[in-house]
Coordinates of C-alpha atoms in Angstrom, one line a residue:
Chain A
M1 CA 130.5 67.4 145.5
I2 CA 128.0 69.9 144.5
V3 CA 129.2 73.8 145.1
A4 CA 126.9 76.7 145.3
E5 CA 126.9 79.9 147.1
T6 CA 124.3 81.8 148.8
K7 CA 122.3 84.6 146.8
P8 CA 122.8 87.8 147.9
L9 CA 120.4 89.1 150.5
D10 CA 118.5 91.8 148.7
E11 CA 117.7 89.4 146.1
I12 CA 116.5 86.9 148.8
W13 CA 114.5 89.8 150.6
R14 CA 112.2 90.2 147.1
S15 CA 111.8 86.4 146.5
I16 CA 110.0 85.8 149.9
A17 CA 108.4 89.3 150.0
P18 CA 105.1 88.2 149.2
Y19 CA 105.1 85.5 151.8
S20 CA 104.7 86.0 155.8
R21 CA 105.6 82.6 156.9
V22 CA 108.7 81.1 155.5
L23 CA 110.7 78.1 156.4
I24 CA 114.0 78.4 155.7
L25 CA 115.5 75.0 154.8
G26 CA 119.1 73.9 154.8
C27 CA 120.6 70.7 153.6
G28 CA 123.3 68.6 155.5
T29 CA 125.6 67.2 152.8
C30 CA 127.1 69.2 149.8
M31 CA 125.4 72.4 151.3
T32 CA 126.8 72.3 154.8
V33 CA 130.3 71.1 153.4
C34 CA 130.7 74.3 150.9
G35 CA 129.1 76.8 153.6
A36 CA 126.4 77.9 151.4
G37 CA 123.4 76.0 153.2
G38 CA 124.0 74.0 156.4
E39 CA 122.5 75.0 160.0
R40 CA 125.0 77.5 160.2
E41 CA 124.1 79.2 157.2
V42 CA 120.3 78.8 157.4
S43 CA 120.4 80.5 161.1
F44 CA 123.1 83.1 159.6
L45 CA 120.2 83.7 156.8
A46 CA 117.7 83.8 159.4
D47 CA 119.3 86.3 161.7
A48 CA 120.2 88.3 159.2
L49 CA 116.6 88.7 157.7
R50 CA 115.4 89.1 161.1
M51 CA 117.8 92.0 162.0
S52 CA 116.8 93.7 159.1
Q53 CA 113.4 93.7 159.7
A54 CA 114.0 94.6 163.5
R55 CA 115.9 97.7 162.1
G56 CA 113.7 98.5 159.0
G57 CA 110.3 97.9 160.0
E58 CA 109.2 97.3 156.4
H59 CA 108.8 93.7 156.5
D60 CA 107.0 91.3 158.9
H61 CA 107.9 87.8 157.9
S62 CA 107.9 85.0 160.3
L63 CA 111.0 82.8 159.7
L64 CA 111.2 79.0 160.6
E65 CA 114.8 77.3 160.5
Y66 CA 114.9 73.4 159.4
T67 CA 117.7 71.4 158.3
V68 CA 117.6 68.2 156.5
K69 CA 120.5 65.6 156.1
R70 CA 119.9 65.6 152.6
Q71 CA 117.3 67.6 150.2
C72 CA 117.7 65.4 147.1
D73 CA 115.7 62.5 148.7
A74 CA 112.1 63.1 149.4
E75 CA 112.1 60.7 152.2
F76 CA 114.3 63.2 154.4
L77 CA 111.5 65.8 153.7
E78 CA 108.7 63.6 155.6
T79 CA 110.5 64.9 158.7
F80 CA 109.1 68.4 158.7
V81 CA 105.6 67.7 157.2
D82 CA 104.1 69.1 159.9
R83 CA 105.8 72.4 159.7
S84 CA 105.6 72.9 156.4
R85 CA 101.5 73.5 157.2
E86 CA 102.2 76.2 158.9
V87 CA 104.7 77.9 156.1
D88 CA 103.1 79.9 153.1
A89 CA 107.0 79.5 151.3
I90 CA 110.2 77.0 151.6
L91 CA 113.2 78.9 150.9
S92 CA 115.5 76.1 150.2
L93 CA 119.2 76.6 150.7
G94 CA 120.0 73.4 148.8
C95 CA 121.4 73.0 145.5
G96 CA 119.1 73.1 142.4
V97 CA 118.8 69.2 142.8
G98 CA 117.3 69.9 146.2
V99 CA 115.0 73.0 145.4
Q100 CA 113.4 70.8 142.6
V101 CA 112.9 67.6 145.2
V102 CA 111.5 69.6 147.9
A103 CA 109.3 71.1 144.9
D104 CA 108.0 68.1 143.9
R105 CA 107.2 66.9 147.5
F106 CA 105.4 70.3 148.3
P107 CA 103.2 70.9 145.4
D108 CA 101.0 73.2 147.3
L109 CA 103.9 75.7 148.5
P110 CA 106.3 77.9 146.4
V111 CA 109.5 76.7 146.9
L112 CA 112.3 79.5 146.6
P113 CA 116.1 79.0 146.0
G114 CA 118.2 80.6 148.2
N115 CA 121.7 79.5 146.4
N116 CA 123.1 79.7 143.2
T117 CA 124.5 76.5 142.3
Y118 CA 127.7 76.5 140.3
F119 CA 129.5 73.5 139.7
M120 CA 130.7 69.8 140.8
G121 CA 134.2 70.2 142.3
A122 CA 136.9 69.8 145.4
S123 CA 138.3 72.2 147.5
S124 CA 141.9 72.4 146.8
E125 CA 142.2 74.5 150.2
W126 CA 140.3 75.4 153.1
G127 CA 137.3 78.0 151.7
V128 CA 138.5 77.3 147.9
W129 CA 136.5 75.3 145.5
D130 CA 137.5 74.5 142.2
E131 CA 135.3 72.9 139.1
R132 CA 136.6 69.6 138.1
C133 CA 133.8 67.4 136.5
A134 CA 131.3 68.5 133.8
A135 CA 129.4 65.6 134.2
C136 CA 130.0 64.9 130.4
G137 CA 128.7 61.3 130.2
D138 CA 131.9 60.1 128.4
C139 CA 135.1 60.4 130.6
R140 CA 138.2 60.4 129.0
L141 CA 140.5 60.9 132.2
A142 CA 142.5 57.7 131.4
D143 CA 143.8 59.5 128.3
T144 CA 144.7 62.8 130.2
A145 CA 146.3 61.3 132.9
G146 CA 143.4 62.4 135.5
V147 CA 143.2 66.0 134.4
C148 CA 139.6 67.1 132.8
P149 CA 140.3 69.2 130.0
I150 CA 136.7 69.4 129.3
T151 CA 136.3 71.2 132.9
R152 CA 139.9 72.6 133.5
C153 CA 140.6 73.6 130.0
T154 CA 138.9 77.3 129.7
K155 CA 138.4 76.0 125.9
G156 CA 137.3 72.9 126.6
I157 CA 139.6 71.4 123.8
L158 CA 140.4 67.5 123.4
N159 CA 143.4 67.8 121.3
G160 CA 145.9 70.4 123.1
P161 CA 147.6 72.4 124.2
C162 CA 146.6 75.8 122.1
A163 CA 149.3 78.0 121.3
G164 CA 147.9 80.4 124.2
A165 CA 149.5 79.4 127.2
K166 CA 151.8 81.9 129.0
N167 CA 154.1 80.6 132.0
G168 CA 151.9 77.2 132.4
K169 CA 148.6 79.8 132.6
C170 CA 145.6 80.3 130.3
E171 CA 145.5 82.8 127.9
A172 CA 141.8 83.5 128.5
N173 CA 142.1 82.9 132.3
K174 CA 145.3 84.1 133.6
E175 CA 144.5 82.6 137.3
A176 CA 143.8 79.1 135.7
D177 CA 146.6 76.4 134.9
C178 CA 146.9 75.4 131.8
A179 CA 145.0 72.2 131.8
W180 CA 146.9 70.5 128.6
I181 CA 150.5 71.7 130.4
L182 CA 149.2 69.6 133.3
I183 CA 148.4 66.7 131.2
Y184 CA 151.7 66.8 129.6
Q185 CA 153.5 66.7 132.9
R186 CA 151.7 64.0 134.5
L187 CA 152.1 61.9 131.0
E188 CA 155.6 62.4 131.4
R189 CA 155.9 61.4 134.6
L190 CA 153.9 58.7 134.0
G191 CA 155.9 57.7 131.0
Q192 CA 152.8 57.8 128.6
L193 CA 153.7 60.4 126.7
D194 CA 152.5 58.9 123.4
K195 CA 149.3 59.6 124.4
M196 CA 149.8 63.2 123.9
R197 CA 150.7 62.3 120.1
R198 CA 147.2 60.7 119.7
Y199 CA 144.0 62.4 118.1
Y200 CA 141.1 62.7 119.8
P201 CA 137.9 62.9 117.3
P202 CA 135.2 65.7 118.5
R203 CA 132.8 64.0 121.0
N204 CA 129.4 63.3 120.0
F205 CA 127.2 65.4 122.1
R206 CA 123.8 63.3 120.9
V207 CA 124.7 60.9 123.2
I208 CA 123.7 62.9 126.0
P209 CA 120.0 63.9 125.8
R210 CA 118.8 65.8 128.6
P211 CA 117.5 65.2 131.2
R212 CA 119.4 62.1 131.6
R213 CA 118.1 59.1 133.6
I214 CA 120.3 56.3 134.8
V215 CA 118.4 52.9 136.0
N216 CA 120.5 50.9 138.2
K217 CA 118.5 48.5 139.9
T218 CA 118.6 44.8 141.3
Q219 CA 115.5 43.5 139.8
V220 CA 113.7 41.5 142.5
S221 CA 111.5 38.6 141.0
T222 CA 107.8 38.9 142.1
G223 CA 106.5 35.3 141.3
G224 CA 107.3 32.2 139.4
N225 CA 111.0 32.4 140.5
D226 CA 110.4 31.0 144.2
G227 CA 111.6 34.3 145.8
Q228 CA 115.1 33.9 143.9
V229 CA 116.6 37.1 142.9
S230 CA 117.8 37.6 139.5
V231 CA 120.2 40.5 138.1
Chain B
M1 CA 131.9 68.2 223.7
P2 CA 129.7 66.1 226.2
I3 CA 126.4 68.3 226.9
E4 CA 125.6 68.2 230.6
N5 CA 122.4 66.0 231.9
S6 CA 122.4 64.8 228.5
D7 CA 122.7 61.3 229.6
F8 CA 119.9 60.0 231.1
E9 CA 117.4 56.7 231.4
L10 CA 113.7 56.9 230.7
D11 CA 111.0 53.9 230.6
F12 CA 108.8 53.2 227.7
D13 CA 106.4 50.5 226.7
T14 CA 107.0 50.6 222.9
L15 CA 109.8 52.9 221.4
V16 CA 109.0 53.8 217.5
S17 CA 112.4 55.1 216.1
A18 CA 111.3 57.5 213.2
I19 CA 115.1 58.7 212.3
G20 CA 115.1 57.4 208.7
Q21 CA 117.1 54.8 208.9
A22 CA 115.9 53.0 205.8
P23 CA 114.2 54.4 202.8
Q24 CA 110.9 52.8 201.9
I25 CA 110.7 52.9 197.9
P26 CA 106.6 52.2 197.0
Q27 CA 106.9 49.5 194.4
D28 CA 104.8 51.6 191.8
F29 CA 107.9 53.8 191.3
R30 CA 109.5 50.8 189.3
L31 CA 112.9 51.3 190.2
R32 CA 115.9 49.0 190.8
I33 CA 116.4 48.6 194.3
G34 CA 119.6 47.8 195.8
K35 CA 121.4 47.0 199.3
G36 CA 119.5 48.8 202.4
S37 CA 116.2 49.4 200.4
T38 CA 118.5 52.1 198.8
I39 CA 117.8 53.2 195.1
Q40 CA 120.2 52.1 192.6
I41 CA 121.9 54.7 190.4
D42 CA 124.6 55.5 187.8
P43 CA 127.1 57.3 189.9
V44 CA 128.0 59.7 187.1
T45 CA 124.5 60.7 185.7
L46 CA 122.9 59.8 188.6
L47 CA 119.8 58.3 186.5
T48 CA 118.0 55.1 187.8
D49 CA 117.1 52.5 185.9
R50 CA 114.0 54.0 184.6
P51 CA 114.7 56.9 181.9
G52 CA 114.5 60.3 182.9
V53 CA 114.3 59.4 186.6
F54 CA 117.2 61.0 188.8
A55 CA 117.8 60.3 192.5
G56 CA 120.0 61.5 195.2
G57 CA 120.3 61.9 198.8
D58 CA 119.5 59.2 201.5
A59 CA 117.6 57.2 199.5
V60 CA 120.4 56.4 197.4
T61 CA 123.3 56.8 200.0
G62 CA 121.4 55.3 203.1
P63 CA 121.5 57.5 206.1
A64 CA 124.1 60.4 205.8
T65 CA 124.0 64.4 206.8
V66 CA 121.9 67.0 205.5
T67 CA 124.5 68.7 203.8
Q68 CA 125.3 65.7 201.5
A69 CA 121.5 65.1 200.6
L70 CA 121.4 68.9 199.6
A71 CA 124.8 68.3 197.7
A72 CA 122.9 65.4 195.5
G73 CA 119.9 67.7 194.8
R74 CA 122.3 70.2 193.5
Q75 CA 124.1 67.6 191.2
A76 CA 121.0 66.3 190.0
A77 CA 119.9 69.6 189.1
V78 CA 123.2 69.9 186.8
R79 CA 122.9 66.1 185.6
I80 CA 119.2 66.9 184.7
D81 CA 120.2 69.8 182.6
E82 CA 122.8 68.4 181.0
Y83 CA 120.1 65.3 180.2
L84 CA 117.8 67.6 178.9
Q85 CA 120.5 69.3 176.7
H86 CA 121.7 66.1 175.3
R87 CA 125.0 66.8 176.6
Y88 CA 127.4 64.5 178.2
P89 CA 127.9 64.7 182.3
A90 CA 131.0 67.0 183.0
L91 CA 133.3 64.2 185.0
P92 CA 134.3 65.1 188.5
K93 CA 137.7 66.6 188.7
E94 CA 139.7 63.6 189.7
T95 CA 138.5 61.5 186.8
R96 CA 139.3 64.4 184.5
A97 CA 142.7 64.7 185.5
A98 CA 143.0 60.7 184.9
L99 CA 141.5 61.1 181.6
T100 CA 144.0 63.9 180.7
T101 CA 146.7 62.8 178.7
P102 CA 150.2 65.0 178.0
L103 CA 149.6 67.3 174.5
L104 CA 151.5 65.6 171.7
P105 CA 154.5 67.1 171.0
R106 CA 153.3 68.4 167.6
T107 CA 150.4 70.4 169.6
I108 CA 153.1 71.6 171.9
E109 CA 155.3 72.5 168.7
L110 CA 152.3 74.8 167.6
V111 CA 151.3 76.2 170.7
R112 CA 152.7 79.7 170.8
R113 CA 155.3 80.2 173.3
V114 CA 154.8 83.1 176.2
N115 CA 157.9 82.9 178.4
R116 CA 157.3 83.4 182.2
L117 CA 157.5 87.0 183.6
D118 CA 159.4 87.2 187.0
P119 CA 158.3 89.6 189.7
P120 CA 160.3 92.4 190.5
V121 CA 162.7 92.1 193.4
L122 CA 163.8 94.9 196.1
P123 CA 167.3 95.9 194.8
A124 CA 170.4 94.4 196.8
Q125 CA 171.2 97.6 198.7
D126 CA 167.7 98.1 200.0
R127 CA 167.4 94.5 201.0
T128 CA 170.1 94.7 204.4
G129 CA 168.4 97.9 205.7
G130 CA 165.2 96.3 206.6
F131 CA 162.4 93.1 206.7
A132 CA 160.5 94.3 203.5
P133 CA 159.7 91.3 201.4
V134 CA 162.3 90.8 198.8
E135 CA 160.2 89.3 196.0
L136 CA 157.7 92.1 195.0
I137 CA 154.2 91.8 193.3
Y138 CA 153.3 91.9 189.7
D139 CA 151.7 95.3 188.6
W140 CA 148.0 94.8 186.7
K141 CA 149.5 94.7 183.4
T142 CA 152.0 92.0 184.0
A143 CA 149.8 90.0 186.2
I144 CA 147.2 89.9 183.3
D145 CA 150.1 89.0 181.1
E146 CA 151.3 86.2 183.2
A147 CA 147.7 84.9 184.0
R148 CA 147.0 84.9 180.1
R149 CA 149.8 82.1 179.4
C150 CA 147.2 79.7 180.7
L151 CA 145.4 78.0 177.6
R152 CA 143.1 76.0 179.8
C153 CA 144.5 72.6 178.4
G154 CA 142.0 69.7 178.4
A155 CA 138.6 71.9 178.1
G156 CA 138.5 71.2 174.7
A157 CA 135.8 71.2 171.8
E158 CA 134.2 68.1 170.4
I159 CA 131.9 66.7 168.0
L160 CA 128.8 66.3 170.1
F161 CA 126.3 65.6 167.2
Q162 CA 128.3 62.9 165.0
D163 CA 125.2 62.4 163.0
K164 CA 124.9 66.5 162.0
C165 CA 128.7 66.1 161.1
A166 CA 128.9 66.3 157.1
T167 CA 132.5 65.4 157.7
C168 CA 133.6 68.7 155.5
L169 CA 136.7 68.7 157.3
N170 CA 136.6 72.5 158.2
C171 CA 137.9 71.6 161.7
L172 CA 140.6 69.6 160.6
R173 CA 141.9 72.4 158.2
V174 CA 141.2 75.6 160.7
C175 CA 142.5 74.3 163.7
P176 CA 145.7 76.3 164.6
Y177 CA 147.1 73.2 166.9
E178 CA 146.3 70.3 164.2
V179 CA 144.1 69.0 167.0
P180 CA 141.3 67.1 165.1
Q181 CA 142.0 63.6 163.5
L182 CA 140.3 61.7 160.7
D183 CA 140.2 58.1 162.1
A184 CA 140.6 54.7 160.0
S185 CA 136.8 54.9 159.3
G186 CA 136.8 58.2 158.1
T187 CA 135.2 59.8 161.0
L188 CA 136.3 63.1 162.4
Q189 CA 137.6 63.0 166.1
I190 CA 138.6 66.0 168.3
P191 CA 140.4 64.6 171.3
A192 CA 139.2 67.0 173.7
D193 CA 141.8 66.5 176.2
Q194 CA 144.2 68.0 173.2
C195 CA 142.3 70.9 172.1
L196 CA 143.1 74.0 173.7
A197 CA 139.9 75.7 173.3
C198 CA 140.4 78.7 171.2
G199 CA 136.9 78.1 169.7
V200 CA 137.9 78.6 166.0
C201 CA 136.5 75.2 164.7
V202 CA 133.2 75.9 166.8
A203 CA 132.6 79.0 164.8
E204 CA 133.6 77.5 161.7
C205 CA 131.6 74.5 161.8
P206 CA 128.9 74.8 159.1
A207 CA 126.7 72.1 160.6
K208 CA 126.9 73.4 164.2
A209 CA 128.1 69.8 165.5
I210 CA 130.8 71.3 167.4
M211 CA 130.4 72.3 170.9
L212 CA 132.9 73.5 173.7
R213 CA 132.4 71.6 176.8
K214 CA 133.5 74.0 179.4
P215 CA 133.9 76.5 180.8
Y216 CA 132.7 78.4 177.8
D217 CA 130.1 77.3 175.1
R218 CA 128.3 79.4 172.4
R219 CA 125.0 79.3 174.7
Q220 CA 126.9 81.3 177.3
V221 CA 128.1 83.5 174.8
T222 CA 124.3 84.1 173.7
E223 CA 123.2 84.6 177.3
E224 CA 125.6 86.9 177.9
L225 CA 124.4 89.2 175.2
E226 CA 120.9 88.8 175.9
H227 CA 121.5 89.8 179.3
A228 CA 123.7 92.8 178.2
L229 CA 121.1 94.0 175.6
R230 CA 118.2 93.5 178.1
S231 CA 119.8 95.6 181.2
A232 CA 120.9 98.3 178.7
L233 CA 117.4 98.6 177.1
Q234 CA 116.2 99.3 180.3
T235 CA 118.6 102.1 181.3
S236 CA 119.9 104.3 178.7
S237 CA 118.4 106.9 176.3
K238 CA 122.1 107.2 174.5
P239 CA 123.1 105.0 171.6
L240 CA 123.6 101.3 172.5
L241 CA 127.0 100.2 171.6
V242 CA 127.9 96.5 172.2
G243 CA 131.7 95.3 172.3
F244 CA 132.6 91.6 172.4
C245 CA 135.6 92.0 174.9
C246 CA 138.3 89.6 175.5
Q247 CA 138.2 88.0 179.6
Y248 CA 142.0 87.2 179.1
G249 CA 143.2 90.6 178.7
L250 CA 142.6 94.2 179.8
F251 CA 138.8 93.9 179.7
G252 CA 138.6 90.9 182.2
T253 CA 140.0 93.2 184.6
G254 CA 137.0 95.7 185.0
S255 CA 139.3 98.6 185.2
L256 CA 138.2 100.0 182.1
A257 CA 134.5 99.8 183.4
G258 CA 134.2 103.2 184.8
L259 CA 135.6 105.3 182.1
W260 CA 133.2 104.2 179.4
K261 CA 130.3 105.4 181.4
A262 CA 131.6 109.0 180.7
A263 CA 131.2 108.3 176.9
S264 CA 128.9 109.7 174.5
A265 CA 127.1 106.4 173.9
S266 CA 126.1 103.7 176.5
I267 CA 128.5 100.9 176.0
W268 CA 127.7 97.3 176.9
I269 CA 130.3 94.5 177.1
V270 CA 129.9 90.9 176.3
P271 CA 132.7 88.9 178.0
V272 CA 134.2 86.4 176.1
L273 CA 137.4 84.1 176.5
C274 CA 139.1 85.0 173.2
V275 CA 137.4 86.6 170.5
A276 CA 137.9 83.7 168.0
K277 CA 134.6 82.5 169.8
V278 CA 132.3 85.6 168.7
E279 CA 130.4 84.2 165.7
E280 CA 128.5 85.8 163.0
E281 CA 125.2 84.8 164.7
H282 CA 126.3 86.9 167.8
L283 CA 127.1 89.8 165.7
L284 CA 124.1 89.7 163.9
R285 CA 122.1 89.3 167.1
A286 CA 123.3 92.3 168.5
F287 CA 122.2 94.6 165.9
E288 CA 118.5 92.7 165.7
M289 CA 118.3 93.3 169.6
G290 CA 118.6 97.1 169.2
A291 CA 122.7 97.7 169.2
E292 CA 123.5 101.2 166.9
G293 CA 127.1 99.7 166.9
V294 CA 129.3 96.4 167.6
F295 CA 132.6 96.3 167.9
I296 CA 135.0 93.4 169.0
A297 CA 138.2 93.8 170.8
G298 CA 140.6 91.4 171.8
C299 CA 144.1 91.1 172.9
G300 CA 146.1 92.5 169.6
A301 CA 149.5 91.2 169.6
Q302 CA 149.6 89.9 173.5
C303 CA 147.1 87.0 172.7
A304 CA 148.5 83.6 173.4
R305 CA 146.9 82.4 170.0
E306 CA 147.9 82.8 166.3
N307 CA 145.8 84.4 163.9
T308 CA 143.1 85.6 166.3
G309 CA 142.9 88.7 164.1
Q310 CA 142.3 87.2 160.8
W311 CA 139.3 85.0 162.0
V312 CA 137.4 87.8 163.8
A313 CA 138.5 90.1 160.4
R314 CA 136.8 86.9 158.4
R315 CA 133.4 87.1 160.7
I316 CA 133.4 90.7 160.7
E317 CA 133.7 91.0 156.7
K318 CA 130.9 88.4 155.9
V319 CA 128.7 90.0 158.4
R320 CA 129.2 93.7 156.8
R321 CA 128.5 92.3 153.8
A322 CA 125.1 91.0 154.6
L323 CA 125.0 94.7 156.8
A324 CA 125.6 96.4 153.4
T325 CA 123.3 94.4 151.1
L326 CA 120.3 95.3 153.9
G327 CA 121.1 98.8 154.2
I328 CA 123.0 99.0 157.1
E329 CA 126.4 100.9 157.2
S330 CA 129.1 98.6 157.5
E331 CA 131.0 100.9 159.7
R332 CA 128.8 100.2 162.4
L333 CA 130.8 97.1 162.7
Q334 CA 134.3 97.0 163.8
A335 CA 137.4 95.4 165.1
L336 CA 138.9 97.8 167.4
P337 CA 142.8 97.5 167.4
T338 CA 143.9 97.2 170.8
D339 CA 147.7 96.8 172.3
G340 CA 146.6 96.0 175.6
E341 CA 147.1 99.6 176.7
E342 CA 144.3 101.1 179.1
A343 CA 144.5 104.6 177.4
S344 CA 144.5 103.8 173.7
T345 CA 141.8 101.6 174.3
V346 CA 139.5 103.7 176.0
Q347 CA 140.2 106.3 173.2
A348 CA 139.6 103.5 170.1
V349 CA 136.1 103.0 171.8
Q350 CA 135.5 106.7 172.3
E351 CA 136.2 107.4 168.5
F352 CA 134.2 104.4 167.6
A353 CA 131.1 105.7 169.6
D354 CA 131.7 109.0 167.9
R355 CA 131.3 107.6 164.7
V356 CA 128.5 105.3 165.3
G357 CA 126.9 108.8 166.7
R358 CA 127.3 110.5 163.8
L359 CA 125.6 107.7 161.6
C360 CA 122.6 107.6 163.8
L361 CA 122.4 111.4 163.2
T362 CA 122.6 111.0 159.5
A363 CA 120.5 107.9 159.4
A364 CA 117.7 109.9 161.5
L365 CA 118.0 112.8 159.0
K366 CA 117.8 110.9 156.0
R367 CA 114.3 109.1 157.5
E368 CA 112.9 112.6 158.6
V369 CA 113.8 113.9 154.7
R370 CA 112.2 110.8 153.4
K371 CA 108.9 111.6 155.3

């Protein structure tokens, strides 16, 4: 899932400063799970901003709170169209995708990001998130025993390990396990060490032009086919 | 008791008895009518077959006493409140007892074991000389410690809003007693009768999908806070301090209340059942509503639960970071170390009050200089 972090409060203050009525919009999926933009975070942010306002007296914003199930599908955004008419801006606590879908749906409103979106990852324990996938579009995990060298090797090398690992940790990032040592250990356990000896040619980055698009539709015939479904 | 001269006979042509023997429910009420023309209701929710319409009293039970009708009215008020807030009705005591199952062995293992405290007894040589009771009573502190062993089992948390639950697994990971479980369909279940109501998951749920059923839900903390702040703002001109204090411990006795009146600030206590139930939102709201300083004081090492201090520290840290970025001194929010002793607790509160007093003074001076 997508992992993000709420922006510092002073940055959020600066971004909403020109707008007097702001809707703080949470997202009930990834952002809730990673604790960056669920209903609790929405009310924490609103409370913090209100408190600062009550004490400082420099700002005068009215803040609305709302959390949708998922910001990245426009249908969910229809549930607060009425409220959107009462505000001057939307502060989205969605990921980068959510912010853009909201902006697309509300062309007449400024949509501000409240989060910094970082990566796709997994939680290794409560409250700790690690990057696991770079969405490179050319998955090689079968050759690397389910450990991704693109994301987990700091250098992203396809033929490892380099000579820089020390005590199983990366020389460039002493916190991180060396991905290639993990790959070796798992391959050894699986009895597939021959995969270590193979050479993997450099990847062709030209196969991933941006922005990417996936079309995955079951095409429904609209006539001449007696309503039969063709795939 | 027979009443004299109350037994007599009179002659009448027609007698109309108007003593409410059977209800007459108008047709256009569109309610299901049952035996004896009474309104049919759900015995637990008191709802009729028409959504949003409740019924009680003689119209439901048939002729009964005024006391019973009054009780039905009161019960209906509770049910209507629950209905409007989308809460499940609290079951009657007998039903609740039947639903409560014994704690699972794993849960029992994880509950902190606090041994029973025996009351003091009269020394053997003193017993022969008189009729004084042999078993003496607890002193204040022992009584509190003994009472605190109770964990109020079966008053647990519950995922009340499954549609909000993002299955983030926070509750499963933070529960000190390993109560939440994933069922086969991947849905999180918190068996309320296994839950020990520590409140950690309620505060840590990012979707606000978990509620404590009874006796203390988040709404009540908010209500207590607002009540304290409203009363405080009306009564005092001293800097206002708000303390979230555990009701299970020293703060529950009320023995400290008098001492705080002498403090240099006006101190208002928001009683909570275990400080693990205090959420970041409550802390922020206290500041928003005019508190100059906020402290949390639990039971320290005497807490009946594990790691309460760690949760408090985590939430304080988060709010302090927010305070710092908003230009408010983070020292205004503090967890006070308490060891359950009256004197040291009062001293800690007093020191905190002095610190906040100094911060207020500095802030006021800074404002003047800027002007």
